[in-house]
Coordinates of C-alpha atoms in Angstrom, one line a residue:
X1159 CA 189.4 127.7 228.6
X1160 CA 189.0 126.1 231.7
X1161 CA 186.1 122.9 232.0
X1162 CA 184.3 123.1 234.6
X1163 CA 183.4 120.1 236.9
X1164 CA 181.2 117.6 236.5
X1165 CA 178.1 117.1 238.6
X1166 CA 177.5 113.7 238.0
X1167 CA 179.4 111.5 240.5
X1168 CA 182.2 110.0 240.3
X1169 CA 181.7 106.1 239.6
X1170 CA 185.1 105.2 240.6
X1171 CA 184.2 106.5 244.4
X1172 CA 181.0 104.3 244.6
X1173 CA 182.1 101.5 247.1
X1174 CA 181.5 98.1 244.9
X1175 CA 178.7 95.5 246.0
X1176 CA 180.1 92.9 247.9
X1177 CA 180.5 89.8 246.1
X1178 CA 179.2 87.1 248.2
X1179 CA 181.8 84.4 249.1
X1180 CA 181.0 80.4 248.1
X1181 CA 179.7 78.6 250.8
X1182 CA 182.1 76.1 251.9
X1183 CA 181.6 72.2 252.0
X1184 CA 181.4 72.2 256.0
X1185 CA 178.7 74.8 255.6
X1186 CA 176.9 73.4 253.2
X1187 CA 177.0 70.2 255.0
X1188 CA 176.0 71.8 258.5
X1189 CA 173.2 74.1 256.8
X1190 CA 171.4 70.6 255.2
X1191 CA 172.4 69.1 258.5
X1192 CA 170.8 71.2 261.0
X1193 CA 167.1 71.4 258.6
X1194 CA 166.7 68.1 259.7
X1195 CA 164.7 68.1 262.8
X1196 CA 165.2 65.2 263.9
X1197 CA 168.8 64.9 263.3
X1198 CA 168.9 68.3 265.2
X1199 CA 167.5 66.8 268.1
X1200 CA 169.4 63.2 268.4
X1201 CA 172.6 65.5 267.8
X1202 CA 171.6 67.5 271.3
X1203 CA 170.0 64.3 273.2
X1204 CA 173.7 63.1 272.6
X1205 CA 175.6 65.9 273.3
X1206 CA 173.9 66.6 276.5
X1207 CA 174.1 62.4 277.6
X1208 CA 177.5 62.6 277.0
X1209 CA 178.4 66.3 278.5
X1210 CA 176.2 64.2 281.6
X1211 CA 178.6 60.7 281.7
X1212 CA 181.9 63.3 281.4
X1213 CA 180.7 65.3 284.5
X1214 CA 179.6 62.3 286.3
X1215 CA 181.6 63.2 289.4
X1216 CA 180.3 66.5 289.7
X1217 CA 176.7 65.6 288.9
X1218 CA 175.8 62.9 291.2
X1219 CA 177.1 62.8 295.1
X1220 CA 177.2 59.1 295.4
X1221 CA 179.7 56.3 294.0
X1222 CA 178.8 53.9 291.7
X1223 CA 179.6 51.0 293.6
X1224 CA 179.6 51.9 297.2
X1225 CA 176.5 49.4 298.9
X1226 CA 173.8 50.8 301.1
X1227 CA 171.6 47.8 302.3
X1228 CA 169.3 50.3 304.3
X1229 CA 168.5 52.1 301.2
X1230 CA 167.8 49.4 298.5
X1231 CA 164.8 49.6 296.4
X1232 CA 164.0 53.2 297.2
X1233 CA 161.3 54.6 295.0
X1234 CA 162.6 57.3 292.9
X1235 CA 162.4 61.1 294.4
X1236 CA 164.4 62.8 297.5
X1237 CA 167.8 62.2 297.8
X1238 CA 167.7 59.8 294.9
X1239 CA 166.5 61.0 291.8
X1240 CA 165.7 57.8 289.8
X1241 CA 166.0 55.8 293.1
X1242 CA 167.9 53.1 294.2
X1243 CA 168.5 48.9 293.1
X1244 CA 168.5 46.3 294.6
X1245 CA 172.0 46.7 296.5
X1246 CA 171.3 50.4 297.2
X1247 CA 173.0 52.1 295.2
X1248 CA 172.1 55.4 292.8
X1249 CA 170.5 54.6 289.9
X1250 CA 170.8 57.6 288.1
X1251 CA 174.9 57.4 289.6
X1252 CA 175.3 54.2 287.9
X1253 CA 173.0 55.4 284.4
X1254 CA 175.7 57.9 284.1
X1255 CA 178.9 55.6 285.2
X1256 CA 177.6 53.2 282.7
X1257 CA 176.9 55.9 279.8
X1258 CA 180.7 56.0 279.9
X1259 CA 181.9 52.6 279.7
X1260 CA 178.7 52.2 276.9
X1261 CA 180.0 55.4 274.9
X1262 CA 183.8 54.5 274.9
X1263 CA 183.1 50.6 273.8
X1264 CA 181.0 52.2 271.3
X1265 CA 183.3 55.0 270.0
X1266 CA 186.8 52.8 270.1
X1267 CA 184.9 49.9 268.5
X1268 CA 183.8 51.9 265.8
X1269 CA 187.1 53.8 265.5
X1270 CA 188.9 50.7 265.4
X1271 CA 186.4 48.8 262.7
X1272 CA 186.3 52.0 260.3
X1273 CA 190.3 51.7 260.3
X1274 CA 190.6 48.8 259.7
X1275 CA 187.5 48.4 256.9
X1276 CA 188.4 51.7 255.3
X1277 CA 192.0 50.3 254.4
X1278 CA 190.9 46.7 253.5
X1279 CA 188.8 48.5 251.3
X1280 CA 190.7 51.1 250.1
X1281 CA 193.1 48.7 249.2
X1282 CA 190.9 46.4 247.4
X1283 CA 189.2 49.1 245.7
X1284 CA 191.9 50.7 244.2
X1285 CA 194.2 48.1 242.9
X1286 CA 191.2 45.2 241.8
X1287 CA 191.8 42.1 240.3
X1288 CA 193.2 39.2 242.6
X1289 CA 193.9 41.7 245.3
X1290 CA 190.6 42.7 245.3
X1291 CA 188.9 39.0 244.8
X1292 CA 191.0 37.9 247.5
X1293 CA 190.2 40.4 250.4
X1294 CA 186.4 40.7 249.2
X1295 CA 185.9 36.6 249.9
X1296 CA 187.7 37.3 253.4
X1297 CA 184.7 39.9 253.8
X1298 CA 182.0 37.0 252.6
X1299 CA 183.9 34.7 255.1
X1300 CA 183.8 36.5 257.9
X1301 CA 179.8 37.9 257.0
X1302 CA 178.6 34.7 256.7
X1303 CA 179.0 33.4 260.5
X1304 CA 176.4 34.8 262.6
X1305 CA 177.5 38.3 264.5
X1306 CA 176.3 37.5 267.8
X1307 CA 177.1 33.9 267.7
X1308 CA 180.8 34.7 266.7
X1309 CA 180.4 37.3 269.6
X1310 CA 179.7 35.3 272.4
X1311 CA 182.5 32.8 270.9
X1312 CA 185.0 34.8 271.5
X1313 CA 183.9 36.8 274.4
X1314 CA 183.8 33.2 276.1
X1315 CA 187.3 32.7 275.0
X1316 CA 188.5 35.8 276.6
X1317 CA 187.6 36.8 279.8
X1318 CA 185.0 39.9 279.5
X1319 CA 186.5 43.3 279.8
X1320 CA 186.3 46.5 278.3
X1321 CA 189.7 46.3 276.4
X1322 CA 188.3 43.0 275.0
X1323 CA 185.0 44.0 273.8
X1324 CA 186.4 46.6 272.2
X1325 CA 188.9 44.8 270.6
X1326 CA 186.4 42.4 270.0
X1327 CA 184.1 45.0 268.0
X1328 CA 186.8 45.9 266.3
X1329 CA 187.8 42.9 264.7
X1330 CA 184.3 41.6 263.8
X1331 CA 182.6 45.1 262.7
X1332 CA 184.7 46.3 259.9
X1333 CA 183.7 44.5 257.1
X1334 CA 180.5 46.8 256.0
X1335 CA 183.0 49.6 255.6
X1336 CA 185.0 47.9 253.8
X1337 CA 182.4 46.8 251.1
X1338 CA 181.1 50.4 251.6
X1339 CA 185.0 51.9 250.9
X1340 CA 185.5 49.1 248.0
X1341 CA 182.2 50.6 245.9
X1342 CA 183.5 54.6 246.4
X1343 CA 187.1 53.7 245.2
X1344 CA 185.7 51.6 242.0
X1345 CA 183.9 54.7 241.3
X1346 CA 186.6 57.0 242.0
X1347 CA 189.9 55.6 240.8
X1348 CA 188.6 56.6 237.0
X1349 CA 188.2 59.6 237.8
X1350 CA 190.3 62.9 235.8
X1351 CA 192.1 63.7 238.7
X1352 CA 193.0 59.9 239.7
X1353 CA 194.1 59.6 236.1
X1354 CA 196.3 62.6 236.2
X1355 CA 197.7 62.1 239.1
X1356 CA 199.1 58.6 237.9
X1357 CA 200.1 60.6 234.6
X1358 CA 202.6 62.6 236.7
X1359 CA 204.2 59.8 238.3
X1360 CA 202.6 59.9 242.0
X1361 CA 202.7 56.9 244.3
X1362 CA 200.0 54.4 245.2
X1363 CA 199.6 55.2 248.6
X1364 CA 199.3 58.8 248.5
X1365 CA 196.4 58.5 245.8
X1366 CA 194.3 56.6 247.9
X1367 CA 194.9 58.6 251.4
X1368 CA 195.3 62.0 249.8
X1369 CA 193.3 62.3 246.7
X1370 CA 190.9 59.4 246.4
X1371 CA 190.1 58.5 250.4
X1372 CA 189.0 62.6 251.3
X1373 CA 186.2 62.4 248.5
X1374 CA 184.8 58.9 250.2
X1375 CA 185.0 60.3 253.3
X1376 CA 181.0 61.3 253.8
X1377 CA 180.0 57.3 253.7
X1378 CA 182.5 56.8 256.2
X1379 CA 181.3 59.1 258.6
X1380 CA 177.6 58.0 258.1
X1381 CA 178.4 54.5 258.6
X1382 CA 180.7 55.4 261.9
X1383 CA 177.9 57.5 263.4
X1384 CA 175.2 54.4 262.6
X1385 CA 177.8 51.6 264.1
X1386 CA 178.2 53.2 267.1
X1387 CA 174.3 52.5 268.0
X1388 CA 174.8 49.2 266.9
X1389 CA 177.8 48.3 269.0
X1390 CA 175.9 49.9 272.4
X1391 CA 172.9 48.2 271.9
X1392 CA 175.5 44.7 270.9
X1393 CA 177.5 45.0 273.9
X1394 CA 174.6 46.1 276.3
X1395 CA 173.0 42.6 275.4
X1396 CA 176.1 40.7 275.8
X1397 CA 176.3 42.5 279.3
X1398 CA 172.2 41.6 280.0
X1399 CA 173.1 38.0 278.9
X1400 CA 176.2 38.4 281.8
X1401 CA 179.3 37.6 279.1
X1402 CA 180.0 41.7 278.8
X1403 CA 181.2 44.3 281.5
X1404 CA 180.9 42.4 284.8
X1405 CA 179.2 43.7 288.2
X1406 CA 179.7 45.5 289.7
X1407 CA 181.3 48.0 287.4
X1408 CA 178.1 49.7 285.8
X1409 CA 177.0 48.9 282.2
X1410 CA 173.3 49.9 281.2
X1411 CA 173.4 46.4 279.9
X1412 CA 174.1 44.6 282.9
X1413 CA 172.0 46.9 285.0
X1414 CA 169.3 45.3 283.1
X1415 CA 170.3 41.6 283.7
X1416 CA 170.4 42.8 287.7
X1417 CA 167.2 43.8 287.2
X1418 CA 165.3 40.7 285.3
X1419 CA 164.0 38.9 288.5
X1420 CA 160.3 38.9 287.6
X1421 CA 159.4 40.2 291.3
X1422 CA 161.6 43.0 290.8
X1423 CA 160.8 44.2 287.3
X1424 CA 157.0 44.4 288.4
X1425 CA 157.6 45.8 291.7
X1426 CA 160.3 48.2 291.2
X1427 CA 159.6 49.2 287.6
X1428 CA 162.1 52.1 288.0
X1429 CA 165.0 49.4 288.6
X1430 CA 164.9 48.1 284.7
X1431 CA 163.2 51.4 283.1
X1432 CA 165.9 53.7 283.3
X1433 CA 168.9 51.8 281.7
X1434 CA 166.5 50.4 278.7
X1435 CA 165.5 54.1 278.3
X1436 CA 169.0 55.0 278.3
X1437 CA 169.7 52.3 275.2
X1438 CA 166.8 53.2 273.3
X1439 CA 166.9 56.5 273.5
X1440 CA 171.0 56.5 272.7
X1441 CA 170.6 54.2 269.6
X1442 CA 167.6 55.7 268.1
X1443 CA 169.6 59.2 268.6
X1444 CA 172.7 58.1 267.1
X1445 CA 170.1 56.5 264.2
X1446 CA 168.6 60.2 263.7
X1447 CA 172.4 61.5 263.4
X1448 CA 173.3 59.1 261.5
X1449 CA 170.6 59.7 258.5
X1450 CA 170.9 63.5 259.1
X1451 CA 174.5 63.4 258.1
X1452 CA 173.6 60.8 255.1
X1453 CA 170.9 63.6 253.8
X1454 CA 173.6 66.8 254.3
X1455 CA 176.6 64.4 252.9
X1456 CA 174.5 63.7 249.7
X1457 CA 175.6 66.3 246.8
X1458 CA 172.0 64.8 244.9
X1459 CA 170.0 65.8 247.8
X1460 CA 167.7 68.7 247.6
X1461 CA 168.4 71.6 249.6

């Protein structure tokens, strides 16, 4: 007897509904990221100030140093945009000469103060006791003499330069990341998978860079994006106060200490306008990004 076939369909032929993959972390993080308005906004500010410094050359006709008597203290319009200083040269040409030398001291600084505070406090995190007592009163030490007096201390030393300041930021900036480092590891190094990976024999130094340091990475990179404000705006007021970058290579910070003459500033009020836009509008970016990434790093914020 032969059965006939079925007319119900086959199940096995139905194409399965697609299982939706986990989001990753980096997606996570960019979807809280980008609901942030204001974050959003700093975050393109930046990236088009910055695309602007790179592209300098091709952007603006003029150099940022070359004199033009006959053209100094041009109102802004024409040939020159954001007009001209007291020397005649481009203002805008020297806003975007100096957002370079203002974005590297601030980005190497940084760089160089997170490496250095991330493995002080690495360090004292993980191990404690009179490793940890020791490096944490170096931190109190070095916190408890005033930033910008200590600044101008040793910027007087050395002769002001871009290498220096850097170096200079570096070596007096590092020592909120490393409290900031010390507190994740103290919190970390008792965790399961700390513990078992001491269980199965595995060295110091690959717990803390491989296992421990990736999962205290998001405080790092909050603090990083903050600093960098802070070290524009610090070395834009040791430039205004003439012990930064020196004339007549362009700084926004000494652009404003050309322009203090009284006279000048209510004159020519383009002269000190554009280069303190430039810093507040830089800083108070770099701010926005700065919480964004705090919010979107957070695994207890609300999505």
């Amino acid at each position: 007897m032969q059965t006939q076939p079925s007319s119900q369909p086959n199940n096995l032929s139905v194409n399965p509904m697609k299982q939706e993959k986990p989001e990753t972390l980096l997606s996570i993080t960019f979807r809280k990221f980008i609901k942030n308005k204001l974050a959003v906004v700093g975050a393109i500010i930046l990236f088009i100030i910055i695309t602007l410094a790179l592209l300098a050359p091709w952007v603006t006709p003029f150099e940022p140093q070359k004199q033009s008597l006959l053209n100094k203290l041009q109102t802004p319009g024409g040939e020159h945009i954001l007009g001209t200083d007291r020397f005649g040269r481009d203002v805008l040409t020297r806003l975007l000469y100096g957002a370079r030398i203002s974005l590297l001291v601030g980005f190497a600084s940084v760089a160089g103060s997170v490496t250095i505070g991330t493995f002080v406090g690495a360090v004292a995190g993980y191990f404690g006791g009179k490793i940890d007592a020791f490096l944490m009163r170096v931190v109190d030490v070095i916190i408890s003499i005033p930033t910008i007096f200590l600044l101008i201390t040793l910027v007087t030393i050395f002769n002001p330069g871009v290498d220096k300041l850097i170096l200079i930021f570096a070596l007096t900036g590092w020592t909120g990341t490393a409290r900031l480092v010390r507190g994740e590891f103290l919190s970390l190094r008792s965790r399961e998978f700390v513990l078992a990976s001491k269980t199965i024999g595995t060295r110091s130094h690959t717990i803390i860079f491989s296992h421990i340091l990736p999962n205290a990475m998001g405080p790092i990179i909050v603090a990083a994006t903050l600093g960098v404000g802070g070290v524009i705006l610090a070395e834009s007021a040791l430039s205004y106060l003439g012990l930064g970058i020196q004339q007549p290579t362009p700084s926004w910070g000494n652009m404003l200490q050309d322009a203090q003459n009284f006279t000048i500033m209510l004159k020519h009020w383009w002269y000190p306008l554009f280069p303190g836009l430039m810093i507040l509008i830089t800083v108070v970016c770099f701010n926005f990004v700065g919480d964004g990434l705090r919010d979107a790093l957070d695994p207890k914020s609300i999505e």
